[in-house]
Coordinates of C-alpha atoms in Angstrom, one line a residue:
Chain A
M35 CA 121.4 -173.4 -17.6
W36 CA 121.9 -173.5 -21.3
N37 CA 118.6 -175.1 -22.1
E38 CA 116.6 -172.5 -20.0
N39 CA 118.2 -169.7 -22.2
L40 CA 117.5 -171.6 -25.4
L41 CA 113.9 -171.9 -24.1
Y42 CA 113.8 -168.1 -23.4
L43 CA 115.3 -167.4 -26.7
I44 CA 112.6 -169.6 -28.7
F45 CA 109.6 -168.5 -27.0
L46 CA 110.7 -164.9 -27.6
S47 CA 111.1 -166.0 -31.2
Q48 CA 107.7 -167.2 -31.1
I49 CA 106.5 -164.2 -30.1
I50 CA 108.3 -162.1 -32.3
I51 CA 107.6 -164.1 -35.5
I52 CA 103.9 -164.9 -34.7
S53 CA 102.7 -161.8 -33.2
A54 CA 104.8 -159.1 -34.7
Y55 CA 107.0 -160.2 -38.2
L56 CA 104.0 -161.9 -39.9
P57 CA 101.4 -159.7 -39.1
K58 CA 103.8 -156.6 -40.2
M59 CA 104.3 -158.6 -43.1
M60 CA 100.6 -159.1 -43.9
L61 CA 99.8 -155.8 -43.4
N62 CA 102.7 -154.6 -45.6
Q63 CA 101.4 -156.5 -48.4
L64 CA 97.8 -155.0 -47.9
N65 CA 99.2 -151.5 -48.3
N66 CA 101.2 -152.2 -51.3
V67 CA 97.7 -153.5 -52.6
F68 CA 96.3 -150.2 -51.6
T69 CA 99.0 -148.4 -53.1
N70 CA 99.1 -150.4 -56.5
S71 CA 95.4 -151.5 -57.2
P72 CA 93.7 -147.9 -55.6
P73 CA 90.1 -148.2 -55.5
Q74 CA 89.2 -145.6 -58.3
H75 CA 91.1 -148.1 -61.0
Y76 CA 89.8 -151.8 -59.3
Q77 CA 86.5 -150.9 -58.1
K78 CA 86.0 -154.8 -57.9
L79 CA 88.6 -155.5 -55.7
Y80 CA 86.7 -153.2 -53.0
P81 CA 83.4 -154.3 -52.0
M82 CA 83.4 -152.0 -49.1
P83 CA 84.9 -148.6 -48.3
I84 CA 88.8 -148.6 -48.1
E85 CA 88.5 -146.7 -44.7
Q86 CA 86.5 -149.7 -43.5
I87 CA 89.1 -152.4 -44.5
K88 CA 91.9 -150.0 -42.8
Q89 CA 89.7 -150.2 -39.9
Y90 CA 90.0 -153.8 -39.5
S91 CA 94.1 -154.0 -40.4
S92 CA 94.3 -151.5 -37.6
R93 CA 91.9 -153.7 -35.3
F94 CA 94.2 -156.9 -36.5
L95 CA 97.5 -154.7 -36.0
W96 CA 96.3 -153.9 -32.4
M97 CA 94.8 -157.6 -31.4
N98 CA 98.5 -158.6 -32.1
I99 CA 100.7 -155.6 -30.2
T100 CA 98.5 -156.8 -27.2
V101 CA 99.1 -160.4 -27.6
T102 CA 102.8 -159.6 -28.1
F103 CA 102.5 -157.3 -24.7
V104 CA 101.0 -160.8 -23.1
G105 CA 103.8 -162.9 -24.2
L106 CA 106.5 -160.7 -23.2
A107 CA 105.0 -160.2 -19.9
I108 CA 105.1 -164.1 -19.6
L109 CA 108.8 -164.6 -20.9
F110 CA 109.7 -161.4 -18.3
H111 CA 107.8 -163.5 -15.6
L112 CA 109.7 -166.6 -16.4
V113 CA 113.2 -164.8 -16.3
F114 CA 112.8 -162.3 -13.3
S115 CA 111.0 -164.9 -11.0
G116 CA 113.3 -167.8 -11.1
N117 CA 110.8 -170.4 -11.6
K118 CA 111.4 -173.3 -13.6
E119 CA 107.9 -173.5 -15.4
M120 CA 106.3 -170.5 -17.2
L121 CA 103.5 -168.8 -14.8
D122 CA 104.5 -171.4 -12.0
W123 CA 102.4 -173.5 -13.9
D124 CA 103.5 -176.1 -16.8
T125 CA 105.6 -174.5 -19.5
Q126 CA 104.3 -176.9 -22.2
S127 CA 100.6 -175.9 -21.9
V128 CA 101.6 -172.2 -21.3
I129 CA 103.0 -172.4 -24.6
T130 CA 100.5 -174.1 -26.0
L131 CA 97.5 -172.1 -24.5
Y132 CA 100.0 -168.8 -25.8
W133 CA 100.0 -170.0 -29.5
M134 CA 96.4 -170.2 -29.3
I135 CA 95.8 -166.7 -28.0
Q136 CA 98.4 -165.7 -31.1
F137 CA 96.1 -167.2 -33.3
I138 CA 92.9 -164.7 -32.2
P139 CA 93.9 -162.1 -34.4
Y140 CA 94.1 -164.1 -37.2
C141 CA 91.0 -166.1 -36.7
Y142 CA 89.8 -162.5 -36.8
A143 CA 91.5 -161.7 -39.9
V144 CA 90.0 -165.1 -41.6
V145 CA 86.3 -164.2 -40.6
K146 CA 86.8 -160.7 -41.8
S147 CA 88.1 -162.2 -45.4
K148 CA 85.1 -164.5 -45.8
N149 CA 82.9 -162.0 -45.1
Y150 CA 84.5 -159.5 -47.4
F151 CA 84.5 -162.4 -50.2
S152 CA 80.7 -163.1 -49.3
L153 CA 80.1 -159.2 -50.0
M154 CA 82.3 -159.2 -53.1
K155 CA 80.1 -162.1 -54.5
K156 CA 76.7 -160.5 -54.1
Q157 CA 78.2 -157.5 -55.5
S158 CA 79.6 -159.0 -58.5
N159 CA 76.9 -158.5 -61.5
E160 CA 79.0 -160.7 -63.8
T161 CA 76.5 -163.5 -65.1
K162 CA 79.1 -165.2 -67.0
R163 CA 80.7 -168.1 -65.2
K164 CA 83.6 -170.0 -66.4
A165 CA 85.4 -173.3 -66.0
E166 CA 88.4 -175.3 -67.1
F167 CA 86.8 -178.0 -68.8
K168 CA 89.8 -180.5 -68.0
P169 CA 89.7 -183.1 -65.0
R170 CA 91.3 -181.9 -62.1
R171 CA 94.1 -184.7 -60.9
F172 CA 95.1 -185.0 -57.2
F173 CA 98.4 -185.6 -58.2
D174 CA 98.9 -182.8 -60.5
F175 CA 98.4 -180.5 -57.4
I176 CA 100.5 -182.4 -54.9
S177 CA 103.6 -185.1 -55.4
P178 CA 102.9 -188.4 -55.0
V179 CA 106.3 -188.6 -53.2
L180 CA 105.3 -186.0 -50.5
I181 CA 102.0 -188.1 -50.0
T182 CA 104.2 -191.6 -49.9
F183 CA 106.4 -190.1 -47.4
A184 CA 103.6 -188.8 -45.1
G185 CA 101.9 -192.2 -45.3
M186 CA 105.4 -193.9 -44.7
L187 CA 105.7 -191.8 -41.4
Y188 CA 102.3 -192.6 -40.3
L189 CA 103.5 -196.2 -40.4
C190 CA 106.6 -195.4 -38.8
F191 CA 104.9 -193.9 -36.1
I192 CA 102.7 -196.8 -35.5
G193 CA 105.9 -199.0 -35.0
L194 CA 107.3 -196.3 -33.0
V195 CA 104.0 -196.3 -30.7
I196 CA 104.3 -200.3 -30.7
Y197 CA 108.0 -200.2 -29.4
F198 CA 107.2 -197.5 -26.8
V199 CA 103.9 -200.0 -25.8
Q200 CA 106.5 -202.7 -25.0
N201 CA 109.3 -200.3 -23.6
P202 CA 107.4 -197.8 -22.0
F203 CA 108.6 -194.3 -20.3
D204 CA 106.6 -192.1 -17.4
G205 CA 103.6 -190.6 -18.8
F206 CA 103.3 -192.7 -22.1
A207 CA 99.6 -192.9 -23.3
G208 CA 100.0 -196.0 -25.1
Y209 CA 97.9 -196.8 -28.1
W210 CA 95.9 -193.8 -27.4
N211 CA 98.5 -192.1 -29.5
I212 CA 97.7 -193.7 -32.9
L213 CA 94.4 -192.9 -32.3
F214 CA 95.1 -189.1 -31.7
I215 CA 97.3 -189.3 -34.8
S216 CA 94.8 -190.8 -36.8
L217 CA 92.2 -188.7 -36.0
M218 CA 94.3 -185.7 -36.9
N219 CA 94.9 -187.3 -40.5
I220 CA 91.4 -188.2 -40.9
F221 CA 90.7 -184.6 -39.9
L222 CA 93.4 -183.1 -42.6
S223 CA 92.5 -185.6 -45.4
I224 CA 88.7 -184.1 -45.0
C225 CA 90.2 -180.7 -45.3
I226 CA 92.3 -182.0 -48.3
F227 CA 89.2 -183.3 -50.1
G228 CA 87.2 -180.1 -49.4
N229 CA 90.0 -178.0 -50.5
F230 CA 90.1 -180.0 -53.7
Y231 CA 86.1 -179.6 -54.4
R232 CA 86.0 -176.4 -52.8
K233 CA 83.8 -173.7 -54.7
K234 CA 85.6 -170.4 -55.6
S235 CA 85.0 -167.6 -53.2
N236 CA 86.1 -165.1 -55.0
P237 CA 83.9 -164.8 -58.2
H238 CA 86.8 -162.5 -59.7
Q239 CA 89.6 -165.0 -59.4
T240 CA 91.5 -166.6 -62.4
Q241 CA 91.5 -170.3 -62.6
E242 CA 95.3 -170.1 -62.7
N243 CA 95.1 -168.4 -59.2
S244 CA 92.6 -171.0 -58.0
N245 CA 94.8 -173.8 -58.8
F246 CA 98.0 -172.0 -57.2
K247 CA 95.7 -171.8 -53.9
T248 CA 94.2 -175.2 -54.2
K249 CA 98.2 -176.2 -54.5
L250 CA 99.6 -174.6 -51.7
T251 CA 96.8 -175.8 -49.5
L252 CA 96.9 -179.2 -50.0
H253 CA 100.8 -179.0 -49.5
L254 CA 100.3 -177.2 -46.3
L255 CA 97.7 -179.7 -44.9
V256 CA 100.0 -182.5 -45.8
L257 CA 103.1 -180.8 -44.4
A258 CA 101.0 -180.0 -41.1
S259 CA 100.0 -184.1 -41.1
I260 CA 104.0 -184.4 -41.4
G261 CA 104.8 -181.9 -39.0
G262 CA 102.5 -183.4 -36.4
T263 CA 104.0 -186.9 -36.7
L264 CA 107.4 -185.8 -36.7
F265 CA 106.7 -183.5 -33.7
I266 CA 104.7 -186.5 -31.4
S267 CA 107.6 -189.0 -32.3
T268 CA 110.1 -186.7 -31.6
A269 CA 108.6 -185.7 -28.1
F270 CA 108.3 -189.8 -27.4
V271 CA 112.1 -189.9 -28.3
L272 CA 113.1 -187.1 -26.0
S273 CA 110.7 -188.4 -23.4
A274 CA 112.2 -192.0 -23.5
F275 CA 116.0 -190.3 -23.4
D276 CA 115.1 -188.5 -20.2
L277 CA 115.5 -184.8 -22.2
R278 CA 112.0 -183.9 -21.3
H279 CA 113.3 -180.2 -20.8
I280 CA 114.1 -180.3 -24.2
I281 CA 110.3 -180.6 -25.4
D282 CA 109.3 -177.5 -24.7
I283 CA 112.0 -176.0 -26.8
V284 CA 110.9 -178.5 -29.7
H285 CA 107.3 -177.5 -29.1
S286 CA 107.6 -173.6 -29.4
F287 CA 109.9 -174.4 -32.4
Y288 CA 107.3 -176.6 -34.2
F289 CA 104.5 -173.9 -33.5
Q290 CA 106.9 -171.3 -35.5
I291 CA 107.6 -173.4 -38.2
L292 CA 104.0 -174.5 -38.7
V293 CA 103.1 -170.9 -38.4
V294 CA 105.8 -169.7 -40.6
F295 CA 105.1 -172.1 -43.3
S296 CA 101.5 -171.4 -43.3
L297 CA 101.6 -167.5 -43.7
H298 CA 104.7 -167.1 -45.6
S299 CA 103.6 -169.1 -48.6
Y300 CA 100.3 -166.6 -49.1
R301 CA 101.9 -164.3 -51.1
L302 CA 99.5 -161.3 -52.7
D303 CA 102.5 -160.1 -54.9
K304 CA 101.3 -163.4 -57.0
I305 CA 97.5 -162.6 -57.3
N306 CA 96.5 -161.5 -60.7
F307 CA 94.6 -158.2 -59.9
N308 CA 94.1 -157.2 -63.4
V309 CA 90.8 -159.3 -63.2
Y310 CA 89.6 -156.5 -60.5
K311 CA 90.6 -153.4 -62.8
N312 CA 87.8 -151.6 -64.3
E313 CA 85.9 -152.5 -67.8
T314 CA 86.9 -149.3 -69.2
M315 CA 90.6 -149.8 -68.1
A316 CA 90.8 -153.1 -68.9
Chain B
M117 CA 89.4 -175.7 -73.1
E118 CA 86.9 -173.0 -71.2
I119 CA 83.2 -173.6 -70.8
V120 CA 81.0 -170.2 -70.3
I121 CA 78.0 -170.0 -69.3
D122 CA 75.4 -167.4 -68.9
I123 CA 72.8 -167.6 -66.1
E124 CA 70.9 -164.9 -67.5
D125 CA 70.4 -166.3 -70.8
P126 CA 67.1 -167.9 -71.3
V127 CA 68.5 -171.1 -72.8
P128 CA 68.6 -173.4 -70.0
L129 CA 72.2 -173.8 -68.5
F130 CA 72.5 -177.6 -69.2
S131 CA 71.4 -176.9 -72.7
Q132 CA 74.4 -174.4 -73.0
L133 CA 76.6 -176.8 -71.5
I134 CA 75.7 -179.6 -73.9
A135 CA 75.8 -177.3 -77.0
Q136 CA 79.4 -175.8 -75.8
I137 CA 80.7 -179.5 -75.4
K138 CA 79.6 -180.8 -78.9
Q139 CA 80.8 -177.8 -80.4
A140 CA 84.5 -178.6 -78.8
I141 CA 84.3 -182.1 -80.1
I142 CA 83.2 -180.7 -83.9
N143 CA 86.2 -178.4 -83.1
K144 CA 88.2 -181.1 -82.0
Q145 CA 89.1 -179.0 -79.3
I146 CA 88.3 -182.2 -77.2
L147 CA 89.2 -185.7 -78.9
P148 CA 87.4 -189.0 -78.4
G149 CA 89.0 -190.7 -75.4
D150 CA 89.6 -187.5 -73.7
A151 CA 88.4 -187.7 -69.7
L152 CA 85.5 -185.2 -68.5
P153 CA 85.8 -183.5 -65.4
S154 CA 83.5 -184.7 -63.0
I155 CA 80.2 -183.6 -61.9
R156 CA 81.3 -181.8 -58.6
Q157 CA 84.1 -180.3 -60.0
L158 CA 82.4 -178.4 -62.7
A159 CA 79.6 -177.8 -60.8
N160 CA 81.5 -176.2 -58.2
D161 CA 83.7 -174.6 -60.6
L162 CA 80.5 -173.0 -62.4
D163 CA 78.8 -172.4 -59.1
V164 CA 75.5 -174.6 -60.4
N165 CA 73.9 -177.3 -58.8
N166 CA 75.5 -180.8 -59.4
K167 CA 72.0 -181.9 -60.6
T168 CA 72.4 -179.5 -63.4
I169 CA 76.1 -180.9 -64.6
A170 CA 74.4 -184.6 -64.1
K171 CA 71.5 -183.6 -66.3
A172 CA 74.2 -182.4 -69.1
Y173 CA 76.1 -185.5 -68.8
R174 CA 73.3 -187.8 -69.0
L175 CA 71.9 -186.2 -72.1
L176 CA 75.5 -186.3 -73.9
E177 CA 75.5 -190.3 -72.6
R178 CA 72.1 -190.9 -74.2
D179 CA 73.0 -189.0 -77.6
S180 CA 76.5 -191.3 -77.5
V181 CA 78.6 -188.7 -77.4
I182 CA 79.9 -189.2 -74.0
Q183 CA 80.4 -192.4 -72.0
A184 CA 80.7 -193.3 -68.3
K185 CA 83.3 -195.8 -67.4
G186 CA 82.1 -196.5 -63.4
Y187 CA 84.4 -195.1 -61.1
R188 CA 86.8 -193.9 -63.5
G189 CA 84.6 -191.2 -64.6
S190 CA 83.6 -190.2 -68.3
F191 CA 85.1 -190.0 -71.3
I192 CA 84.3 -188.7 -74.8
H193 CA 82.7 -191.4 -76.5
P194 CA 84.8 -193.2 -79.8
D195 CA 82.0 -192.0 -82.2
A196 CA 81.3 -188.5 -80.7
V197 CA 82.3 -186.6 -83.6
A198 CA 79.4 -188.3 -85.6
N199 CA 77.0 -188.3 -83.0
C200 CA 77.0 -184.7 -82.3
T201 CA 75.9 -183.8 -85.9
V202 CA 72.9 -185.8 -85.1
N203 CA 70.2 -183.5 -83.8
L204 CA 67.4 -185.4 -81.8
N205 CA 65.2 -182.6 -81.1
E206 CA 64.8 -182.1 -85.0
L207 CA 64.5 -185.9 -85.5
T208 CA 61.5 -186.0 -82.9
I209 CA 59.8 -183.3 -84.3
E210 CA 60.4 -184.2 -87.8
K211 CA 58.7 -188.0 -86.8
L212 CA 56.0 -186.4 -84.9
S213 CA 55.2 -184.3 -88.0
N214 CA 55.0 -186.9 -90.4
V215 CA 52.7 -189.2 -87.9
I216 CA 50.5 -185.8 -87.3
N217 CA 50.2 -185.2 -91.0
E218 CA 49.1 -189.0 -91.2
L219 CA 46.3 -188.5 -88.6
Q220 CA 44.9 -185.3 -90.0
Q221 CA 44.7 -187.1 -93.4
I222 CA 42.6 -189.5 -92.3
G223 CA 40.2 -187.0 -90.7
V224 CA 41.6 -187.1 -86.5
T225 CA 40.8 -183.6 -85.3
D226 CA 44.2 -181.6 -83.2
S227 CA 42.3 -182.1 -80.1
E228 CA 41.9 -186.1 -80.3
I229 CA 45.5 -185.9 -81.2
R230 CA 46.5 -183.8 -78.2
V231 CA 44.3 -186.2 -76.2
A232 CA 45.9 -189.5 -77.6
F233 CA 49.4 -187.9 -77.1
G234 CA 48.8 -186.9 -73.7
N235 CA 47.4 -190.2 -72.4
L236 CA 50.2 -192.1 -74.1
M237 CA 52.9 -190.3 -72.7
N238 CA 51.2 -190.4 -69.4
N239 CA 50.5 -194.2 -69.3
R240 CA 54.1 -194.8 -70.2
K241 CA 56.2 -196.3 -67.6

């Protein structure tokens, strides 16, 4: 009974954190930017009318409200139907599917911000371009300890898979797990490489802000690798000890941690907005 | 140190880059042995083609202002300060002027010099 209640609670927290708290936090930060850096004084910051940006943010809000209600409906169905599995299907699949649905508003925000920056780039009439004449070293952006830890964890995971190949439990996929985690790590490495050498999407961004963003993204990508490996390893151990019912809770918790880490670190208050000031004011 | 290029400037981008790097060496903002940013990094940061940066680096290497050390990247040449003051363009113009003067003195016409120079350049490998 306690693990059912814990599942309700953790799923409710997944709904609230990802679809209510974080969107609200993001919109509050955006409103602060509107107040502290108004279009009349920060023209470069607004490549489109502020009304249009507000329209996009309101659409983002309504998408999140809808997703919140969908989540609450799933939760109420689970609580009041008396079924052990969500939507009379498979709890783990429902949690994953719902997490993907929760991502739709964020994907919308990413697409809109990409359009925003490309518009900003098009409208920029600056003919001068600046760059730091200093080589960027990978380990200036990320701690070697973290990379070593991620590598060690990957090796431990391989060891764990080899152990469970010799002592399998029901539903264990064998060496395919190594392939899956390796593909995930290859994908994350490509993302790390791409971010390390990325072009500035924002033409007005200072080198300091750009470096900060790169540092943050690299950390998040390495943490995603660590998190992914830890999650799968935990799922193996729980399955081996016949504690599969806890996996759903860990699953939901893992998704929340992943999103909170990714979004909570992007803080608009750390951005230098002076670069967007009108020339006469700066 | 910061590199600033002006995309509207009539001076080619690679020349702006070369001039600024040489100036920084003369001003001791960068010292012999210092590492240079990679071609990809600088091209992405300045939002220019990789070939522009590669051309600037190639010409600086030809002038012994920088030296490439394989996979380790490019570094400022130990004799960079002295080599920065040698202007190969001026040297070329000076040498060619001397040769043209000599040829004119023995009666070779301007068009004959142009044709001969063109042929020589075209037949070089």
